[in-house]
Amino acid sequence: EYGLARMQNELRAWLVGGGPLPTLVASEDSPVWTRAYSIEGEAAECERLTRTLALLNAKRMVVGHTPQQHGISSACDDKVWRIDTGMARFYGGPVEVLELSGDQVRALR
């Protein structure tokens, strides 16, 4: 079975020079690089996210890597938070942070 534990072990080995870059991690649609949750209006992705979070016993996912034009946002009933505000000088986006405190989640602008 190729699960999170195996992916984590293979990635750790690669990072310390003890193995090749795992194919699953290197592919464009891997769990590390996918932009599936960073694009507006993907209802099918919300269903998959709900199942995935349940399997992981997690409440939410936080993603970056795709600048959001209007700052930090959420989707899928706040199950995914998009925190890439493009605050690098190149993008000129606002400085914002996501505060997680117990079950409370809020964007600080």
PDB file of N, CA and C in Angstrom:
ATOM      1  N   GLU A   1       0.847  -1.180   0.000  1.00  0.00           N
ATOM      2  CA  GLU A   1       0.000   0.000   0.000  1.00  0.00           C
ATOM      3  C   GLU A   1       0.886   1.234   0.000  1.00  0.00           C
ATOM      4  N   TYR A   2       0.537   2.184  -0.864  1.00  0.00           N
ATOM      5  CA  TYR A   2       1.292   3.431  -0.919  1.00  0.00           C
ATOM      6  C   TYR A   2       0.510   4.491  -0.154  1.00  0.00           C
ATOM      7  N   GLY A   3       0.825   4.670   1.096  1.00  0.00           N
ATOM      8  CA  GLY A   3       0.126   5.634   1.941  1.00  0.00           C
ATOM      9  C   GLY A   3       1.045   6.750   2.375  1.00  0.00           C
ATOM     10  N   LEU A   4       0.551   7.554   3.302  1.00  0.00           N
ATOM     11  CA  LEU A   4       1.330   8.697   3.790  1.00  0.00           C
ATOM     12  C   LEU A   4       2.637   8.287   4.444  1.00  0.00           C
ATOM     13  N   ALA A   5       2.609   7.217   5.220  1.00  0.00           N
ATOM     14  CA  ALA A   5       3.837   6.789   5.913  1.00  0.00           C
ATOM     15  C   ALA A   5       4.925   6.429   4.907  1.00  0.00           C
ATOM     16  N   ARG A   6       4.564   5.678   3.873  1.00  0.00           N
ATOM     17  CA  ARG A   6       5.571   5.299   2.864  1.00  0.00           C
ATOM     18  C   ARG A   6       6.070   6.529   2.117  1.00  0.00           C
ATOM     19  N   MET A   7       5.148   7.421   1.740  1.00  0.00           N
ATOM     20  CA  MET A   7       5.551   8.638   1.040  1.00  0.00           C
ATOM     21  C   MET A   7       6.502   9.456   1.906  1.00  0.00           C
ATOM     22  N   GLN A   8       6.183   9.570   3.180  1.00  0.00           N
ATOM     23  CA  GLN A   8       7.021  10.326   4.107  1.00  0.00           C
ATOM     24  C   GLN A   8       8.410   9.694   4.229  1.00  0.00           C
ATOM     25  N   ASN A   9       8.470   8.382   4.349  1.00  0.00           N
ATOM     26  CA  ASN A   9       9.761   7.688   4.454  1.00  0.00           C
ATOM     27  C   ASN A   9      10.593   7.858   3.196  1.00  0.00           C
ATOM     28  N   GLU A  10       9.966   7.724   2.026  1.00  0.00           N
ATOM     29  CA  GLU A  10      10.701   7.881   0.767  1.00  0.00           C
ATOM     30  C   GLU A  10      11.188   9.314   0.589  1.00  0.00           C
ATOM     31  N   LEU A  11      10.350  10.270   0.949  1.00  0.00           N
ATOM     32  CA  LEU A  11      10.748  11.668   0.820  1.00  0.00           C
ATOM     33  C   LEU A  11      11.874  12.006   1.795  1.00  0.00           C
ATOM     34  N   ARG A  12      11.771  11.509   3.010  1.00  0.00           N
ATOM     35  CA  ARG A  12      12.832  11.733   3.999  1.00  0.00           C
ATOM     36  C   ARG A  12      14.156  11.149   3.502  1.00  0.00           C
ATOM     37  N   ALA A  13      14.114   9.935   2.948  1.00  0.00           N
ATOM     38  CA  ALA A  13      15.325   9.306   2.415  1.00  0.00           C
ATOM     39  C   ALA A  13      15.926  10.160   1.300  1.00  0.00           C
ATOM     40  N   TRP A  14      15.089  10.672   0.412  1.00  0.00           N
ATOM     41  CA  TRP A  14      15.579  11.510  -0.682  1.00  0.00           C
ATOM     42  C   TRP A  14      16.222  12.789  -0.135  1.00  0.00           C
ATOM     43  N   LEU A  15      15.582  13.411   0.846  1.00  0.00           N
ATOM     44  CA  LEU A  15      16.096  14.664   1.394  1.00  0.00           C
ATOM     45  C   LEU A  15      17.469  14.522   2.035  1.00  0.00           C
ATOM     46  N   VAL A  16      17.767  13.363   2.584  1.00  0.00           N
ATOM     47  CA  VAL A  16      19.078  13.155   3.211  1.00  0.00           C
ATOM     48  C   VAL A  16      20.045  12.429   2.282  1.00  0.00           C
ATOM     49  N   GLY A  17      19.659  12.286   1.012  1.00  0.00           N
ATOM     50  CA  GLY A  17      20.552  11.684   0.020  1.00  0.00           C
ATOM     51  C   GLY A  17      20.550  10.169   0.019  1.00  0.00           C
ATOM     52  N   GLY A  18      19.526   9.547   0.586  1.00  0.00           N
ATOM     53  CA  GLY A  18      19.502   8.100   0.671  1.00  0.00           C
ATOM     54  C   GLY A  18      18.544   7.409  -0.275  1.00  0.00           C
ATOM     55  N   GLY A  19      18.111   8.090  -1.314  1.00  0.00           N
ATOM     56  CA  GLY A  19      17.198   7.462  -2.251  1.00  0.00           C
ATOM     57  C   GLY A  19      16.767   8.423  -3.330  1.00  0.00           C
ATOM     58  N   PRO A  20      16.092   7.899  -4.360  1.00  0.00           N
ATOM     59  CA  PRO A  20      15.630   8.753  -5.457  1.00  0.00           C
ATOM     60  C   PRO A  20      14.402   9.561  -5.042  1.00  0.00           C
ATOM     61  N   LEU A  21      14.143  10.635  -5.767  1.00  0.00           N
ATOM     62  CA  LEU A  21      12.943  11.425  -5.525  1.00  0.00           C
ATOM     63  C   LEU A  21      11.733  10.551  -5.836  1.00  0.00           C
ATOM     64  N   PRO A  22      10.833  10.377  -4.885  1.00  0.00           N
ATOM     65  CA  PRO A  22       9.654   9.538  -5.121  1.00  0.00           C
ATOM     66  C   PRO A  22       8.816  10.077  -6.285  1.00  0.00           C
ATOM     67  N   THR A  23       8.437   9.214  -7.205  1.00  0.00           N
ATOM     68  CA  THR A  23       7.663   9.602  -8.377  1.00  0.00           C
ATOM     69  C   THR A  23       6.363  10.292  -7.981  1.00  0.00           C
ATOM     70  N   LEU A  24       5.682   9.752  -6.996  1.00  0.00           N
ATOM     71  CA  LEU A  24       4.417  10.340  -6.581  1.00  0.00           C
ATOM     72  C   LEU A  24       4.597  11.776  -6.116  1.00  0.00           C
ATOM     73  N   VAL A  25       5.667  12.059  -5.445  1.00  0.00           N
ATOM     74  CA  VAL A  25       5.917  13.408  -4.941  1.00  0.00           C
ATOM     75  C   VAL A  25       6.359  14.341  -6.066  1.00  0.00           C
ATOM     76  N   ALA A  26       7.055  13.813  -7.060  1.00  0.00           N
ATOM     77  CA  ALA A  26       7.600  14.633  -8.134  1.00  0.00           C
ATOM     78  C   ALA A  26       6.562  14.999  -9.194  1.00  0.00           C
ATOM     79  N   SER A  27       5.486  14.240  -9.311  1.00  0.00           N
ATOM     80  CA  SER A  27       4.523  14.504 -10.376  1.00  0.00           C
ATOM     81  C   SER A  27       3.730  15.784 -10.099  1.00  0.00           C
ATOM     82  N   GLU A  28       3.275  16.427 -11.188  1.00  0.00           N
ATOM     83  CA  GLU A  28       2.569  17.699 -11.096  1.00  0.00           C
ATOM     84  C   GLU A  28       1.292  17.642 -10.268  1.00  0.00           C
ATOM     85  N   ASP A  29       0.642  16.490 -10.251  1.00  0.00           N
ATOM     86  CA  ASP A  29      -0.615  16.377  -9.510  1.00  0.00           C
ATOM     87  C   ASP A  29      -0.453  15.573  -8.220  1.00  0.00           C
ATOM     88  N   SER A  30       0.770  15.548  -7.696  1.00  0.00           N
ATOM     89  CA  SER A  30       1.026  14.835  -6.449  1.00  0.00           C
ATOM     90  C   SER A  30       0.407  15.583  -5.276  1.00  0.00           C
ATOM     91  N   PRO A  31       0.293  14.949  -4.126  1.00  0.00           N
ATOM     92  CA  PRO A  31      -0.232  15.645  -2.944  1.00  0.00           C
ATOM     93  C   PRO A  31       0.593  16.875  -2.556  1.00  0.00           C
ATOM     94  N   VAL A  32       1.860  16.885  -2.945  1.00  0.00           N
ATOM     95  CA  VAL A  32       2.721  18.019  -2.600  1.00  0.00           C
ATOM     96  C   VAL A  32       2.499  19.206  -3.536  1.00  0.00           C
ATOM     97  N   TRP A  33       2.246  18.947  -4.829  1.00  0.00           N
ATOM     98  CA  TRP A  33       2.200  20.024  -5.816  1.00  0.00           C
ATOM     99  C   TRP A  33       0.818  20.335  -6.389  1.00  0.00           C
ATOM    100  N   THR A  34      -0.175  19.541  -6.099  1.00  0.00           N
ATOM    101  CA  THR A  34      -1.493  19.783  -6.699  1.00  0.00           C
ATOM    102  C   THR A  34      -2.034  21.165  -6.373  1.00  0.00           C
ATOM    103  N   ARG A  35      -2.733  21.722  -7.328  1.00  0.00           N
ATOM    104  CA  ARG A  35      -3.407  23.005  -7.116  1.00  0.00           C
ATOM    105  C   ARG A  35      -4.922  22.805  -7.069  1.00  0.00           C
ATOM    106  N   ALA A  36      -5.341  21.565  -6.900  1.00  0.00           N
ATOM    107  CA  ALA A  36      -6.768  21.224  -6.940  1.00  0.00           C
ATOM    108  C   ALA A  36      -7.587  22.029  -5.944  1.00  0.00           C
ATOM    109  N   TYR A  37      -7.035  22.343  -4.806  1.00  0.00           N
ATOM    110  CA  TYR A  37      -7.799  23.046  -3.775  1.00  0.00           C
ATOM    111  C   TYR A  37      -7.556  24.548  -3.779  1.00  0.00           C
ATOM    112  N   SER A  38      -6.804  25.022  -4.750  1.00  0.00           N
ATOM    113  CA  SER A  38      -6.482  26.443  -4.825  1.00  0.00           C
ATOM    114  C   SER A  38      -7.281  27.167  -5.891  1.00  0.00           C
ATOM    115  N   ILE A  39      -8.136  26.450  -6.587  1.00  0.00           N
ATOM    116  CA  ILE A  39      -8.909  27.016  -7.691  1.00  0.00           C
ATOM    117  C   ILE A  39     -10.377  27.080  -7.284  1.00  0.00           C
ATOM    118  N   GLU A  40     -11.000  28.210  -7.534  1.00  0.00           N
ATOM    119  CA  GLU A  40     -12.410  28.407  -7.178  1.00  0.00           C
ATOM    120  C   GLU A  40     -13.324  27.436  -7.925  1.00  0.00           C
ATOM    121  N   GLY A  41     -14.402  27.019  -7.252  1.00  0.00           N
ATOM    122  CA  GLY A  41     -15.482  26.297  -7.902  1.00  0.00           C
ATOM    123  C   GLY A  41     -15.246  24.845  -8.233  1.00  0.00           C
ATOM    124  N   GLU A  42     -14.449  24.143  -7.479  1.00  0.00           N
ATOM    125  CA  GLU A  42     -14.188  22.731  -7.742  1.00  0.00           C
ATOM    126  C   GLU A  42     -14.969  21.873  -6.755  1.00  0.00           C
ATOM    127  N   ALA A  43     -16.272  21.720  -6.948  1.00  0.00           N
ATOM    128  CA  ALA A  43     -17.128  20.966  -6.020  1.00  0.00           C
ATOM    129  C   ALA A  43     -16.690  19.512  -5.883  1.00  0.00           C
ATOM    130  N   ALA A  44     -16.285  18.889  -6.982  1.00  0.00           N
ATOM    131  CA  ALA A  44     -15.835  17.494  -6.918  1.00  0.00           C
ATOM    132  C   ALA A  44     -14.633  17.357  -6.004  1.00  0.00           C
ATOM    133  N   GLU A  45     -13.775  18.354  -5.994  1.00  0.00           N
ATOM    134  CA  GLU A  45     -12.607  18.319  -5.124  1.00  0.00           C
ATOM    135  C   GLU A  45     -13.031  18.399  -3.659  1.00  0.00           C
ATOM    136  N   CYS A  46     -14.110  19.093  -3.361  1.00  0.00           N
ATOM    137  CA  CYS A  46     -14.601  19.186  -1.983  1.00  0.00           C
ATOM    138  C   CYS A  46     -15.033  17.812  -1.477  1.00  0.00           C
ATOM    139  N   GLU A  47     -15.671  17.045  -2.324  1.00  0.00           N
ATOM    140  CA  GLU A  47     -16.078  15.695  -1.927  1.00  0.00           C
ATOM    141  C   GLU A  47     -14.851  14.834  -1.633  1.00  0.00           C
ATOM    142  N   ARG A  48     -13.848  14.921  -2.500  1.00  0.00           N
ATOM    143  CA  ARG A  48     -12.623  14.149  -2.279  1.00  0.00           C
ATOM    144  C   ARG A  48     -11.902  14.626  -1.027  1.00  0.00           C
ATOM    145  N   LEU A  49     -11.874  15.938  -0.806  1.00  0.00           N
ATOM    146  CA  LEU A  49     -11.231  16.483   0.386  1.00  0.00           C
ATOM    147  C   LEU A  49     -11.925  15.987   1.646  1.00  0.00           C
ATOM    148  N   THR A  50     -13.248  15.983   1.665  1.00  0.00           N
ATOM    149  CA  THR A  50     -13.994  15.513   2.835  1.00  0.00           C
ATOM    150  C   THR A  50     -13.636  14.066   3.148  1.00  0.00           C
ATOM    151  N   ARG A  51     -13.559  13.217   2.137  1.00  0.00           N
ATOM    152  CA  ARG A  51     -13.186  11.807   2.346  1.00  0.00           C
ATOM    153  C   ARG A  51     -11.743  11.687   2.838  1.00  0.00           C
ATOM    154  N   THR A  52     -10.858  12.465   2.245  1.00  0.00           N
ATOM    155  CA  THR A  52      -9.445  12.408   2.622  1.00  0.00           C
ATOM    156  C   THR A  52      -9.246  12.860   4.066  1.00  0.00           C
ATOM    157  N   LEU A  53      -9.859  13.962   4.447  1.00  0.00           N
ATOM    158  CA  LEU A  53      -9.732  14.443   5.821  1.00  0.00           C
ATOM    159  C   LEU A  53     -10.278  13.427   6.812  1.00  0.00           C
ATOM    160  N   ALA A  54     -11.370  12.770   6.463  1.00  0.00           N
ATOM    161  CA  ALA A  54     -11.939  11.745   7.345  1.00  0.00           C
ATOM    162  C   ALA A  54     -10.962  10.584   7.521  1.00  0.00           C
ATOM    163  N   LEU A  55     -10.328  10.160   6.428  1.00  0.00           N
ATOM    164  CA  LEU A  55      -9.349   9.067   6.509  1.00  0.00           C
ATOM    165  C   LEU A  55      -8.159   9.441   7.387  1.00  0.00           C
ATOM    166  N   LEU A  56      -7.784  10.709   7.362  1.00  0.00           N
ATOM    167  CA  LEU A  56      -6.631  11.191   8.132  1.00  0.00           C
ATOM    168  C   LEU A  56      -7.010  11.670   9.527  1.00  0.00           C
ATOM    169  N   ASN A  57      -8.305  11.616   9.838  1.00  0.00           N
ATOM    170  CA  ASN A  57      -8.802  12.126  11.115  1.00  0.00           C
ATOM    171  C   ASN A  57      -8.368  13.586  11.317  1.00  0.00           C
ATOM    172  N   ALA A  58      -8.530  14.367  10.241  1.00  0.00           N
ATOM    173  CA  ALA A  58      -8.146  15.780  10.262  1.00  0.00           C
ATOM    174  C   ALA A  58      -9.374  16.645  10.008  1.00  0.00           C
ATOM    175  N   LYS A  59      -9.322  17.881  10.463  1.00  0.00           N
ATOM    176  CA  LYS A  59     -10.448  18.799  10.303  1.00  0.00           C
ATOM    177  C   LYS A  59     -10.322  19.693   9.085  1.00  0.00           C
ATOM    178  N   ARG A  60      -9.087  19.999   8.708  1.00  0.00           N
ATOM    179  CA  ARG A  60      -8.886  20.947   7.616  1.00  0.00           C
ATOM    180  C   ARG A  60      -7.525  20.737   6.976  1.00  0.00           C
ATOM    181  N   MET A  61      -7.349  21.373   5.823  1.00  0.00           N
ATOM    182  CA  MET A  61      -6.072  21.371   5.116  1.00  0.00           C
ATOM    183  C   MET A  61      -5.704  22.825   4.830  1.00  0.00           C
ATOM    184  N   VAL A  62      -4.434  23.135   4.933  1.00  0.00           N
ATOM    185  CA  VAL A  62      -3.936  24.466   4.611  1.00  0.00           C
ATOM    186  C   VAL A  62      -3.006  24.317   3.420  1.00  0.00           C
ATOM    187  N   VAL A  63      -3.259  25.119   2.368  1.00  0.00           N
ATOM    188  CA  VAL A  63      -2.463  25.018   1.149  1.00  0.00           C
ATOM    189  C   VAL A  63      -1.867  26.366   0.773  1.00  0.00           C
ATOM    190  N   GLY A  64      -0.784  26.303   0.047  1.00  0.00           N
ATOM    191  CA  GLY A  64      -0.131  27.486  -0.500  1.00  0.00           C
ATOM    192  C   GLY A  64       0.222  27.206  -1.944  1.00  0.00           C
ATOM    193  N   HIS A  65       1.223  27.870  -2.454  1.00  0.00           N
ATOM    194  CA  HIS A  65       1.789  27.585  -3.774  1.00  0.00           C
ATOM    195  C   HIS A  65       0.975  28.159  -4.929  1.00  0.00           C
ATOM    196  N   THR A  66      -0.175  28.759  -4.667  1.00  0.00           N
ATOM    197  CA  THR A  66      -0.962  29.397  -5.716  1.00  0.00           C
ATOM    198  C   THR A  66      -1.508  30.706  -5.142  1.00  0.00           C
ATOM    199  N   PRO A  67      -0.904  31.844  -5.520  1.00  0.00           N
ATOM    200  CA  PRO A  67      -1.352  33.123  -4.949  1.00  0.00           C
ATOM    201  C   PRO A  67      -2.847  33.372  -5.171  1.00  0.00           C
ATOM    202  N   GLN A  68      -3.502  33.828  -4.129  1.00  0.00           N
ATOM    203  CA  GLN A  68      -4.926  34.172  -4.168  1.00  0.00           C
ATOM    204  C   GLN A  68      -5.033  35.685  -4.352  1.00  0.00           C
ATOM    205  N   GLN A  69      -5.796  36.106  -5.320  1.00  0.00           N
ATOM    206  CA  GLN A  69      -5.878  37.527  -5.658  1.00  0.00           C
ATOM    207  C   GLN A  69      -6.447  38.395  -4.541  1.00  0.00           C
ATOM    208  N   HIS A  70      -7.287  37.833  -3.703  1.00  0.00           N
ATOM    209  CA  HIS A  70      -7.931  38.642  -2.670  1.00  0.00           C
ATOM    210  C   HIS A  70      -7.503  38.247  -1.257  1.00  0.00           C
ATOM    211  N   GLY A  71      -6.320  37.687  -1.130  1.00  0.00           N
ATOM    212  CA  GLY A  71      -5.805  37.315   0.181  1.00  0.00           C
ATOM    213  C   GLY A  71      -6.266  35.929   0.609  1.00  0.00           C
ATOM    214  N   ILE A  72      -6.015  35.605   1.858  1.00  0.00           N
ATOM    215  CA  ILE A  72      -6.354  34.297   2.406  1.00  0.00           C
ATOM    216  C   ILE A  72      -7.843  34.037   2.205  1.00  0.00           C
ATOM    217  N   SER A  73      -8.131  32.815   1.756  1.00  0.00           N
ATOM    218  CA  SER A  73      -9.529  32.440   1.551  1.00  0.00           C
ATOM    219  C   SER A  73      -9.722  30.987   1.963  1.00  0.00           C
ATOM    220  N   SER A  74     -10.979  30.596   2.066  1.00  0.00           N
ATOM    221  CA  SER A  74     -11.279  29.200   2.383  1.00  0.00           C
ATOM    222  C   SER A  74     -12.285  28.671   1.378  1.00  0.00           C
ATOM    223  N   ALA A  75     -12.434  27.357   1.366  1.00  0.00           N
ATOM    224  CA  ALA A  75     -13.402  26.704   0.479  1.00  0.00           C
ATOM    225  C   ALA A  75     -13.852  25.421   1.148  1.00  0.00           C
ATOM    226  N   CYS A  76     -14.802  24.762   0.518  1.00  0.00           N
ATOM    227  CA  CYS A  76     -15.294  23.463   0.998  1.00  0.00           C
ATOM    228  C   CYS A  76     -15.746  23.551   2.456  1.00  0.00           C
ATOM    229  N   ASP A  77     -16.562  24.556   2.758  1.00  0.00           N
ATOM    230  CA  ASP A  77     -17.057  24.760   4.126  1.00  0.00           C
ATOM    231  C   ASP A  77     -15.924  24.907   5.129  1.00  0.00           C
ATOM    232  N   ASP A  78     -14.922  25.683   4.767  1.00  0.00           N
ATOM    233  CA  ASP A  78     -13.748  25.968   5.609  1.00  0.00           C
ATOM    234  C   ASP A  78     -12.887  24.738   5.885  1.00  0.00           C
ATOM    235  N   LYS A  79     -12.984  23.721   5.053  1.00  0.00           N
ATOM    236  CA  LYS A  79     -12.132  22.542   5.223  1.00  0.00           C
ATOM    237  C   LYS A  79     -10.777  22.729   4.560  1.00  0.00           C
ATOM    238  N   VAL A  80     -10.672  23.684   3.643  1.00  0.00           N
ATOM    239  CA  VAL A  80      -9.388  24.006   3.032  1.00  0.00           C
ATOM    240  C   VAL A  80      -9.189  25.518   3.111  1.00  0.00           C
ATOM    241  N   TRP A  81      -7.996  25.893   3.538  1.00  0.00           N
ATOM    242  CA  TRP A  81      -7.622  27.305   3.636  1.00  0.00           C
ATOM    243  C   TRP A  81      -6.482  27.567   2.680  1.00  0.00           C
ATOM    244  N   ARG A  82      -6.619  28.595   1.868  1.00  0.00           N
ATOM    245  CA  ARG A  82      -5.630  28.974   0.852  1.00  0.00           C
ATOM    246  C   ARG A  82      -4.864  30.183   1.385  1.00  0.00           C
ATOM    247  N   ILE A  83      -3.602  29.973   1.733  1.00  0.00           N
ATOM    248  CA  ILE A  83      -2.882  31.037   2.451  1.00  0.00           C
ATOM    249  C   ILE A  83      -1.833  31.771   1.633  1.00  0.00           C
ATOM    250  N   ASP A  84      -1.650  31.416   0.369  1.00  0.00           N
ATOM    251  CA  ASP A  84      -0.649  32.107  -0.444  1.00  0.00           C
ATOM    252  C   ASP A  84      -1.235  33.436  -0.904  1.00  0.00           C
ATOM    253  N   THR A  85      -0.777  34.513  -0.309  1.00  0.00           N
ATOM    254  CA  THR A  85      -1.292  35.846  -0.641  1.00  0.00           C
ATOM    255  C   THR A  85      -0.404  36.557  -1.654  1.00  0.00           C
ATOM    256  N   GLY A  86       0.644  35.900  -2.113  1.00  0.00           N
ATOM    257  CA  GLY A  86       1.540  36.538  -3.069  1.00  0.00           C
ATOM    258  C   GLY A  86       2.300  37.692  -2.455  1.00  0.00           C
ATOM    259  N   MET A  87       2.732  37.516  -1.192  1.00  0.00           N
ATOM    260  CA  MET A  87       3.370  38.640  -0.508  1.00  0.00           C
ATOM    261  C   MET A  87       4.840  38.821  -0.877  1.00  0.00           C
ATOM    262  N   ALA A  88       5.374  37.970  -1.752  1.00  0.00           N
ATOM    263  CA  ALA A  88       6.727  38.209  -2.243  1.00  0.00           C
ATOM    264  C   ALA A  88       6.733  39.515  -3.041  1.00  0.00           C
ATOM    265  N   ARG A  89       7.819  40.222  -3.026  1.00  0.00           N
ATOM    266  CA  ARG A  89       7.923  41.508  -3.717  1.00  0.00           C
ATOM    267  C   ARG A  89       7.483  41.401  -5.179  1.00  0.00           C
ATOM    268  N   PHE A  90       7.794  40.270  -5.813  1.00  0.00           N
ATOM    269  CA  PHE A  90       7.434  40.059  -7.217  1.00  0.00           C
ATOM    270  C   PHE A  90       5.928  40.166  -7.431  1.00  0.00           C
ATOM    271  N   TYR A  91       5.140  39.608  -6.509  1.00  0.00           N
ATOM    272  CA  TYR A  91       3.690  39.613  -6.649  1.00  0.00           C
ATOM    273  C   TYR A  91       3.032  40.837  -6.011  1.00  0.00           C
ATOM    274  N   GLY A  92       3.633  41.372  -4.960  1.00  0.00           N
ATOM    275  CA  GLY A  92       3.110  42.567  -4.316  1.00  0.00           C
ATOM    276  C   GLY A  92       1.836  42.375  -3.518  1.00  0.00           C
ATOM    277  N   GLY A  93       1.566  41.150  -3.109  1.00  0.00           N
ATOM    278  CA  GLY A  93       0.349  40.873  -2.345  1.00  0.00           C
ATOM    279  C   GLY A  93       0.466  41.304  -0.894  1.00  0.00           C
ATOM    280  N   PRO A  94      -0.647  41.273  -0.186  1.00  0.00           N
ATOM    281  CA  PRO A  94      -0.665  41.721   1.210  1.00  0.00           C
ATOM    282  C   PRO A  94      -0.019  40.704   2.156  1.00  0.00           C
ATOM    283  N   VAL A  95       0.466  41.193   3.279  1.00  0.00           N
ATOM    284  CA  VAL A  95       0.988  40.329   4.328  1.00  0.00           C
ATOM    285  C   VAL A  95      -0.201  39.896   5.186  1.00  0.00           C
ATOM    286  N   GLU A  96      -0.460  38.600   5.213  1.00  0.00           N
ATOM    287  CA  GLU A  96      -1.552  38.041   5.992  1.00  0.00           C
ATOM    288  C   GLU A  96      -1.080  36.740   6.619  1.00  0.00           C
ATOM    289  N   VAL A  97      -1.709  36.352   7.715  1.00  0.00           N
ATOM    290  CA  VAL A  97      -1.402  35.075   8.360  1.00  0.00           C
ATOM    291  C   VAL A  97      -2.717  34.383   8.718  1.00  0.00           C
ATOM    292  N   LEU A  98      -2.641  33.079   8.835  1.00  0.00           N
ATOM    293  CA  LEU A  98      -3.789  32.298   9.266  1.00  0.00           C
ATOM    294  C   LEU A  98      -3.531  31.868  10.698  1.00  0.00           C
ATOM    295  N   GLU A  99      -4.431  32.224  11.586  1.00  0.00           N
ATOM    296  CA  GLU A  99      -4.309  31.855  12.993  1.00  0.00           C
ATOM    297  C   GLU A  99      -5.194  30.642  13.262  1.00  0.00           C
ATOM    298  N   LEU A 100      -4.576  29.593  13.790  1.00  0.00           N
ATOM    299  CA  LEU A 100      -5.290  28.377  14.192  1.00  0.00           C
ATOM    300  C   LEU A 100      -5.168  28.267  15.697  1.00  0.00           C
ATOM    301  N   SER A 101      -6.294  28.290  16.382  1.00  0.00           N
ATOM    302  CA  SER A 101      -6.305  28.206  17.834  1.00  0.00           C
ATOM    303  C   SER A 101      -7.428  27.264  18.248  1.00  0.00           C
ATOM    304  N   GLY A 102      -7.051  26.019  18.532  1.00  0.00           N
ATOM    305  CA  GLY A 102      -8.071  25.013  18.814  1.00  0.00           C
ATOM    306  C   GLY A 102      -8.926  24.810  17.575  1.00  0.00           C
ATOM    307  N   ASP A 103     -10.228  24.958  17.714  1.00  0.00           N
ATOM    308  CA  ASP A 103     -11.126  24.837  16.573  1.00  0.00           C
ATOM    309  C   ASP A 103     -11.361  26.158  15.861  1.00  0.00           C
ATOM    310  N   GLN A 104     -10.786  27.225  16.377  1.00  0.00           N
ATOM    311  CA  GLN A 104     -10.976  28.553  15.776  1.00  0.00           C
ATOM    312  C   GLN A 104      -9.920  28.798  14.702  1.00  0.00           C
ATOM    313  N   VAL A 105     -10.388  29.274  13.557  1.00  0.00           N
ATOM    314  CA  VAL A 105      -9.497  29.599  12.435  1.00  0.00           C
ATOM    315  C   VAL A 105      -9.871  30.985  11.934  1.00  0.00           C
ATOM    316  N   ARG A 106      -8.868  31.855  11.755  1.00  0.00           N
ATOM    317  CA  ARG A 106      -9.172  33.169  11.201  1.00  0.00           C
ATOM    318  C   ARG A 106      -7.961  33.741  10.486  1.00  0.00           C
ATOM    319  N   ALA A 107      -8.271  34.502   9.461  1.00  0.00           N
ATOM    320  CA  ALA A 107      -7.238  35.194   8.699  1.00  0.00           C
ATOM    321  C   ALA A 107      -6.992  36.546   9.368  1.00  0.00           C
ATOM    322  N   LEU A 108      -5.735  36.850   9.602  1.00  0.00           N
ATOM    323  CA  LEU A 108      -5.354  38.136  10.196  1.00  0.00           C
ATOM    324  C   LEU A 108      -4.747  38.999   9.097  1.00  0.00           C
ATOM    325  N   ARG A 109      -5.363  40.146   8.903  1.00  0.00           N
ATOM    326  CA  ARG A 109      -4.924  41.051   7.838  1.00  0.00           C
ATOM    327  C   ARG A 109      -4.343  42.313   8.423  1.00  0.00           C
TER     328      ARG A 109
END
